[in-house]
Amino acid sequence: MNTKQFIPEKSTSFIDNKTYKWQTPSNIALVKYWGKSDPQLPKNASISFTLNNCHTITSVSFSKSTNVNEINFELFFEGQKKDAFKPKIAQFFERIQNYCPYLLEYDMVIDSENSFPHSSGIASSASGLSAIAMCVMSLEKELYPNISEDFIKKKASFLARLGSGSASRSIEGPLVVWGNHPEIEGSSDLFGVKFSKKVHPIFENYQDAILLVDKGEKQVSSTVGHNLMHNHPFANQRFNQANENLSKLSKILQEGDIDAFISIVESEALTLHAMMLTSNPYFILMKPNTLEIINRIWSYRNETNSKLCFTLDAGANVHLLYPENEKEQVGLFIKNELSSFCQNEQFILDKVGIGAKIL
């Protein structure tokens, strides 16, 4: 794997004081990645919808450092100093230091806010770390003016991955593949790439309603969950299944077979949780209301011939995926029947988006 392309030559430029601000989205995987090896390399390829309304806005202020022996930063989250978040960000900077050596010359102040509840299964690490990566790449662009926009996105995805694997899929959109796959041109374990095939119109402007079953922090972190795949009895079968499902989904997205889409997406969601149920130690992230919502979705689909389906991340919340032409009907279904199973009846109406944007 060619990582040398991301190591810059020593810059002759220096930016004294500069602040960059980016908005980067969360994403929801259709084919899941669960299991990784060092350094943050996936055991199988995955594909995700980039979201639009669920995002992190992050500003990073760079100023000349008096201590160039280590990376120095302060971290604020939604207006409050957050030292509890610093170890993860410090580890991220440690991992990217070889690829961004110029960071040693700066002190940083990072200020972030989410449009959704933190640590509630809406991939806050993905949007948060991809936002920092884009701010870092904005600095690199000023230090190295000749780098291309394509390189900036590729390296930002590469850097973000070193903080959170799924963050590699939050730079672009609306569909992003991360992980080497023989049928996906340009795919790599090192960074995410846009799904390059022509997508059927039924999947354009696809809707995602996120039902907030539990807004608290997850009982088990994704990092712990991924590590439990190392000795999992079904790990290899799962990795093969995911790659096969991505092959199938690639054709489905092009041909518009929405019933086949539903089958794979729901199966992938349940398989993700099956891996958690059968790991050692085992754990359950779904809540009773998660199951109630799933059963009501199935009943609704049978009764109305709707193309509504669900997926899950590593948490209790339920993502409802549906074509734009069902937006009004599904909205009523959520309001009248599903919202009562959400914490404080809260849900987020979202749709697919195009990725990171500078503010």
Coordinates of C-alpha atoms in Angstrom, one line a residue:
M1 CA 0.0 0.0 0.0
N2 CA 1.4 3.3 -1.1
T3 CA 1.3 5.7 1.9
K4 CA 4.4 7.6 0.8
Q5 CA 2.3 9.7 -1.5
F6 CA 0.8 11.4 1.6
I7 CA 4.2 12.4 3.1
P8 CA 5.0 16.0 2.0
E9 CA 8.4 17.4 1.5
K10 CA 9.5 20.1 4.0
S11 CA 7.6 23.2 3.2
T12 CA 9.4 26.6 2.8
S13 CA 6.1 28.4 3.6
F14 CA 4.7 29.3 6.9
I15 CA 1.3 30.5 7.8
D16 CA 1.4 32.7 11.0
N17 CA -2.2 32.6 12.2
K18 CA -5.1 31.1 10.4
T19 CA -8.5 29.6 11.1
Y20 CA -10.4 27.1 8.9
K21 CA -13.9 26.0 9.3
W22 CA -15.6 22.9 7.8
Q23 CA -18.9 21.2 7.9
T24 CA -18.6 17.4 7.4
P25 CA -21.4 14.9 7.5
S26 CA -22.1 11.7 9.2
N27 CA -22.7 8.6 7.1
I28 CA -24.8 5.4 7.3
A29 CA -23.3 2.2 6.1
L30 CA -25.4 0.0 3.8
V31 CA -22.8 -2.8 3.8
K32 CA -21.2 -2.7 7.2
Y33 CA -17.6 -2.9 8.2
W34 CA -17.0 -4.6 11.6
G35 CA -13.5 -5.8 12.3
K36 CA -10.2 -4.1 11.5
S37 CA -6.4 -4.5 11.7
D38 CA -3.7 -1.9 12.5
P39 CA -3.4 0.8 11.4
Q40 CA -7.2 1.2 11.0
L41 CA -7.5 -1.1 8.0
P42 CA -10.9 -2.8 7.3
K43 CA -11.3 -6.5 7.2
N44 CA -14.0 -6.0 4.5
A45 CA -15.1 -3.3 2.1
S46 CA -18.1 -1.2 3.0
I47 CA -20.4 1.3 1.3
S48 CA -22.4 4.1 2.8
F49 CA -24.8 6.9 2.1
T50 CA -23.4 10.3 3.1
L51 CA -26.0 12.2 5.1
N52 CA -26.9 15.9 4.8
N53 CA -28.5 17.2 8.0
C54 CA -26.4 15.1 10.5
H55 CA -23.1 16.9 10.5
T56 CA -20.3 18.3 12.6
I57 CA -19.1 21.9 12.2
T58 CA -15.5 22.3 13.3
S59 CA -13.1 25.2 13.3
V60 CA -9.4 24.8 13.8
S61 CA -7.3 27.8 14.6
F62 CA -3.5 27.5 14.0
S63 CA -1.0 29.7 15.6
K64 CA 2.8 29.6 15.8
S65 CA 3.9 27.1 18.5
T66 CA 6.6 27.7 21.1
N67 CA 7.0 23.9 21.6
V68 CA 7.8 22.1 18.3
N69 CA 8.6 18.8 20.0
E70 CA 5.0 17.7 20.3
I71 CA 1.5 18.5 18.9
N72 CA -0.3 20.9 21.1
F73 CA -4.1 21.6 21.0
E74 CA -7.1 22.7 23.1
L75 CA -10.5 21.2 22.4
F76 CA -13.9 22.7 22.8
F77 CA -17.2 20.9 22.1
E78 CA -20.4 22.9 21.8
G79 CA -18.8 25.8 23.7
Q80 CA -17.3 23.8 26.6
K81 CA -13.8 22.7 27.1
K82 CA -13.7 18.9 26.7
D83 CA -10.6 17.3 28.1
A84 CA -12.4 14.0 28.1
F85 CA -12.3 14.0 24.3
K86 CA -8.6 14.9 24.1
P87 CA -7.1 11.4 24.3
K88 CA -8.8 10.2 21.2
I89 CA -7.8 13.4 19.3
A90 CA -4.3 13.2 20.6
Q91 CA -4.0 9.6 19.4
F92 CA -5.3 10.8 16.0
F93 CA -2.6 13.5 15.8
E94 CA 0.0 11.0 16.8
R95 CA -1.0 8.7 14.0
I96 CA -1.0 11.4 11.3
Q97 CA 2.1 13.2 12.4
N98 CA 4.3 11.5 9.8
Y99 CA 1.9 12.6 7.1
C100 CA 1.5 16.1 8.4
P101 CA 4.8 17.0 10.1
Y102 CA 4.1 20.7 9.8
L103 CA 1.5 20.4 12.6
L104 CA 4.4 20.4 15.1
E105 CA 5.0 24.1 14.2
Y106 CA 1.5 25.1 15.4
D107 CA -0.7 25.3 18.5
M108 CA -4.3 24.4 17.7
V109 CA -7.6 25.4 19.1
I110 CA -10.4 23.0 17.9
D111 CA -14.0 24.0 18.3
S112 CA -16.7 21.6 17.3
E113 CA -20.5 21.2 17.4
N114 CA -22.8 18.5 16.2
S115 CA -26.3 18.8 14.7
F116 CA -27.2 15.6 16.5
P117 CA -26.6 14.0 19.9
H118 CA -23.0 12.9 20.5
S119 CA -22.2 9.2 21.0
S120 CA -25.7 8.0 20.2
G121 CA -25.0 5.8 17.2
I122 CA -25.0 8.5 14.5
A123 CA -21.3 8.2 13.7
S124 CA -20.1 11.3 15.6
S125 CA -16.5 10.2 15.3
A126 CA -16.9 10.0 11.5
S127 CA -18.2 13.5 11.1
G128 CA -15.9 15.0 13.9
L129 CA -12.6 13.5 12.7
S130 CA -13.3 14.1 9.0
A131 CA -13.9 17.8 9.9
I132 CA -10.6 18.1 11.6
A133 CA -8.9 16.3 8.7
M134 CA -10.4 18.8 6.2
C135 CA -9.2 21.7 8.4
V136 CA -5.7 20.2 8.4
M137 CA -5.8 19.8 4.6
S138 CA -6.8 23.4 4.3
L139 CA -3.6 24.4 6.0
E140 CA -1.7 21.9 3.9
K141 CA -3.1 23.5 0.7
E142 CA -1.8 26.9 1.8
L143 CA 1.6 25.4 2.6
Y144 CA 1.7 23.4 -0.7
P145 CA -0.4 25.4 -3.2
N146 CA 0.2 23.0 -6.0
I147 CA -1.7 20.0 -4.5
S148 CA -5.0 19.2 -6.3
E149 CA -8.5 19.1 -5.0
D150 CA -8.7 15.4 -5.7
F151 CA -5.5 14.9 -3.7
I152 CA -6.9 17.0 -0.8
K153 CA -10.0 14.8 -0.6
K154 CA -8.0 11.6 -0.9
K155 CA -5.6 12.6 1.8
A156 CA -8.3 13.9 4.0
S157 CA -10.1 10.6 3.8
F158 CA -6.8 8.8 4.5
L159 CA -6.1 11.0 7.6
A160 CA -9.7 10.8 8.9
R161 CA -9.5 7.0 8.6
L162 CA -6.6 7.0 11.1
G163 CA -8.9 8.5 13.7
S164 CA -12.0 6.6 12.9
G165 CA -12.4 4.1 10.1
S166 CA -15.9 5.2 9.1
A167 CA -14.6 8.8 9.0
S168 CA -13.0 7.9 5.7
R169 CA -16.5 7.8 4.2
S170 CA -17.5 11.3 5.3
I171 CA -15.5 13.4 2.9
E172 CA -17.5 12.8 -0.3
G173 CA -21.0 11.6 -1.3
P174 CA -23.6 10.6 -1.9
L175 CA -22.3 7.0 -2.0
V176 CA -18.8 6.1 -0.7
V177 CA -16.9 2.8 -0.7
W178 CA -14.1 2.2 1.7
G179 CA -12.0 -1.0 1.5
N180 CA -10.3 -2.7 -1.3
H181 CA -12.8 -4.5 -3.5
P182 CA -12.0 -6.2 -6.9
E183 CA -15.2 -4.8 -8.5
I184 CA -15.0 -1.2 -7.3
E185 CA -12.5 0.7 -9.4
G186 CA -10.0 2.7 -7.3
S187 CA -11.2 1.3 -4.0
S188 CA -8.6 1.1 -1.3
D189 CA -8.2 0.1 2.4
L190 CA -6.4 3.5 2.8
F191 CA -9.2 5.9 2.0
G192 CA -12.8 6.1 0.8
V193 CA -13.7 6.6 -2.9
K194 CA -17.0 7.8 -4.5
F195 CA -19.1 5.1 -5.9
S196 CA -18.4 5.8 -9.6
K197 CA -21.1 3.8 -11.3
K198 CA -24.3 5.5 -12.6
V199 CA -26.9 5.1 -9.9
H200 CA -30.6 4.4 -10.8
P201 CA -32.8 7.5 -10.3
I202 CA -34.9 5.7 -7.6
F203 CA -31.8 6.0 -5.3
E204 CA -31.3 9.7 -5.9
N205 CA -32.1 12.1 -3.1
Y206 CA -32.8 9.0 -0.9
Q207 CA -34.3 9.8 2.5
D208 CA -33.0 8.8 5.9
A209 CA -35.1 9.3 9.1
I210 CA -33.2 8.6 12.3
L211 CA -35.3 7.4 15.2
L212 CA -33.5 8.3 18.4
V213 CA -34.4 5.3 20.5
D214 CA -31.6 6.0 22.9
K215 CA -29.6 9.3 23.0
G216 CA -27.2 8.1 25.7
E217 CA -23.6 6.9 25.2
K218 CA -23.3 3.4 23.8
Q219 CA -22.6 0.7 26.4
V220 CA -19.7 -0.6 24.3
S221 CA -17.5 1.5 22.1
S222 CA -17.1 0.7 18.5
T223 CA -13.4 0.3 19.1
V224 CA -14.0 -2.5 21.6
G225 CA -16.6 -4.1 19.3
H226 CA -14.2 -4.1 16.4
N227 CA -11.5 -5.7 18.5
L228 CA -13.8 -8.6 19.5
M229 CA -13.8 -9.7 15.8
H230 CA -10.2 -10.8 16.1
N231 CA -11.1 -14.2 17.7
H232 CA -14.7 -14.3 16.6
P233 CA -15.8 -17.8 15.5
F234 CA -17.7 -16.4 12.5
A235 CA -15.3 -13.6 11.5
N236 CA -14.1 -14.9 8.2
Q237 CA -17.5 -15.9 7.0
R238 CA -18.7 -12.4 7.9
F239 CA -15.9 -10.7 6.0
N240 CA -16.6 -12.8 2.9
Q241 CA -20.4 -12.2 3.2
A242 CA -19.9 -8.4 3.3
N243 CA -17.7 -8.4 0.2
E244 CA -20.2 -10.5 -1.6
N245 CA -23.0 -8.2 -0.5
L246 CA -21.1 -5.2 -1.8
S247 CA -20.9 -6.9 -5.2
K248 CA -24.6 -7.5 -5.2
L249 CA -25.4 -4.0 -4.0
S250 CA -23.3 -2.4 -6.7
K251 CA -25.5 -4.0 -9.4
I252 CA -28.7 -3.2 -7.4
L253 CA -27.8 0.5 -7.1
Q254 CA -27.2 0.6 -10.9
E255 CA -30.3 -1.4 -11.9
G256 CA -32.8 0.0 -9.4
D257 CA -33.9 -3.3 -7.9
I258 CA -35.3 -1.7 -4.7
D259 CA -36.7 -5.0 -3.2
A260 CA -33.2 -6.5 -3.5
F261 CA -31.8 -3.3 -1.9
I262 CA -34.1 -3.7 1.1
S263 CA -33.2 -7.3 1.5
I264 CA -29.4 -6.7 1.6
V265 CA -29.6 -3.5 3.7
E266 CA -31.8 -5.0 6.4
S267 CA -29.8 -8.3 6.5
E268 CA -26.5 -6.3 6.8
A269 CA -28.0 -4.4 9.8
L270 CA -29.1 -7.5 11.6
T271 CA -25.8 -9.3 10.8
L272 CA -23.8 -6.5 12.4
H273 CA -25.8 -7.0 15.6
A274 CA -25.5 -10.8 15.3
M275 CA -21.7 -10.4 15.4
M276 CA -22.1 -8.5 18.7
L277 CA -24.5 -11.1 20.1
T278 CA -22.0 -13.9 19.3
S279 CA -18.7 -12.3 20.3
N280 CA -16.9 -13.1 23.6
P281 CA -17.8 -11.2 25.6
Y282 CA -21.2 -10.8 24.0
F283 CA -23.3 -7.7 24.2
I284 CA -26.6 -6.2 23.0
L285 CA -26.9 -2.6 21.8
M286 CA -30.5 -2.9 20.5
K287 CA -33.2 -1.8 22.9
P288 CA -36.8 -3.3 23.2
N289 CA -38.1 -0.2 21.3
T290 CA -35.6 -0.9 18.5
L291 CA -37.2 -4.3 17.9
E292 CA -40.7 -2.8 18.2
I293 CA -39.9 -0.3 15.5
I294 CA -38.4 -3.0 13.2
N295 CA -41.6 -5.1 13.5
R296 CA -43.8 -2.1 12.8
I297 CA -41.8 -1.3 9.7
W298 CA -42.3 -4.8 8.4
S299 CA -46.0 -4.6 9.1
Y300 CA -46.3 -1.3 7.4
R301 CA -44.4 -2.5 4.4
N302 CA -46.7 -5.6 4.1
E303 CA -49.8 -3.5 4.4
T304 CA -48.9 -0.6 2.1
N305 CA -46.4 -2.1 -0.4
S306 CA -44.0 0.6 0.7
K307 CA -40.3 0.5 -0.1
L308 CA -39.4 1.6 3.3
C309 CA -36.6 -0.3 5.0
F310 CA -34.4 0.0 8.1
T311 CA -30.7 -0.1 8.9
L312 CA -28.8 0.1 12.2
D313 CA -25.4 1.3 13.3
A314 CA -23.6 -0.1 16.3
G315 CA -26.4 1.3 18.6
A316 CA -30.1 1.3 19.4
N317 CA -31.2 4.0 17.0
V318 CA -33.0 3.0 13.8
H319 CA -32.4 4.6 10.4
L320 CA -35.4 4.5 8.0
L321 CA -34.4 4.5 4.4
Y322 CA -36.9 5.3 1.7
P323 CA -37.3 6.9 -1.7
E324 CA -38.2 10.5 -2.0
N325 CA -41.6 9.8 -3.5
E326 CA -42.7 8.3 -0.1
K327 CA -41.5 11.2 2.0
E328 CA -45.0 12.4 3.0
Q329 CA -46.5 9.0 3.8
V330 CA -43.5 7.8 5.8
G331 CA -43.4 11.1 7.6
L332 CA -47.0 10.5 8.8
F333 CA -46.1 6.9 9.7
I334 CA -43.2 8.1 11.9
K335 CA -45.2 10.8 13.6
N336 CA -48.3 8.7 14.2
E337 CA -46.8 5.3 15.0
L338 CA -43.1 5.3 15.5
S339 CA -42.2 8.5 17.3
S340 CA -43.7 7.1 20.6
F341 CA -40.9 4.5 20.7
C342 CA -38.2 7.2 20.5
Q343 CA -36.7 8.9 23.5
N344 CA -38.8 12.0 24.1
E345 CA -40.4 11.2 20.8
Q346 CA -37.4 12.6 19.0
F347 CA -36.3 11.8 15.4
I348 CA -34.2 13.5 12.7
L349 CA -35.4 13.8 9.1
D350 CA -32.4 13.5 6.8
K351 CA -31.4 12.6 3.3
V352 CA -28.3 11.8 1.3
G353 CA -25.8 14.6 0.9
I354 CA -22.7 15.4 -1.1
G355 CA -20.0 15.5 1.6
A356 CA -17.7 18.0 3.2
K357 CA -18.0 21.8 2.6
I358 CA -16.0 24.7 3.8
L359 CA -17.7 27.4 5.7

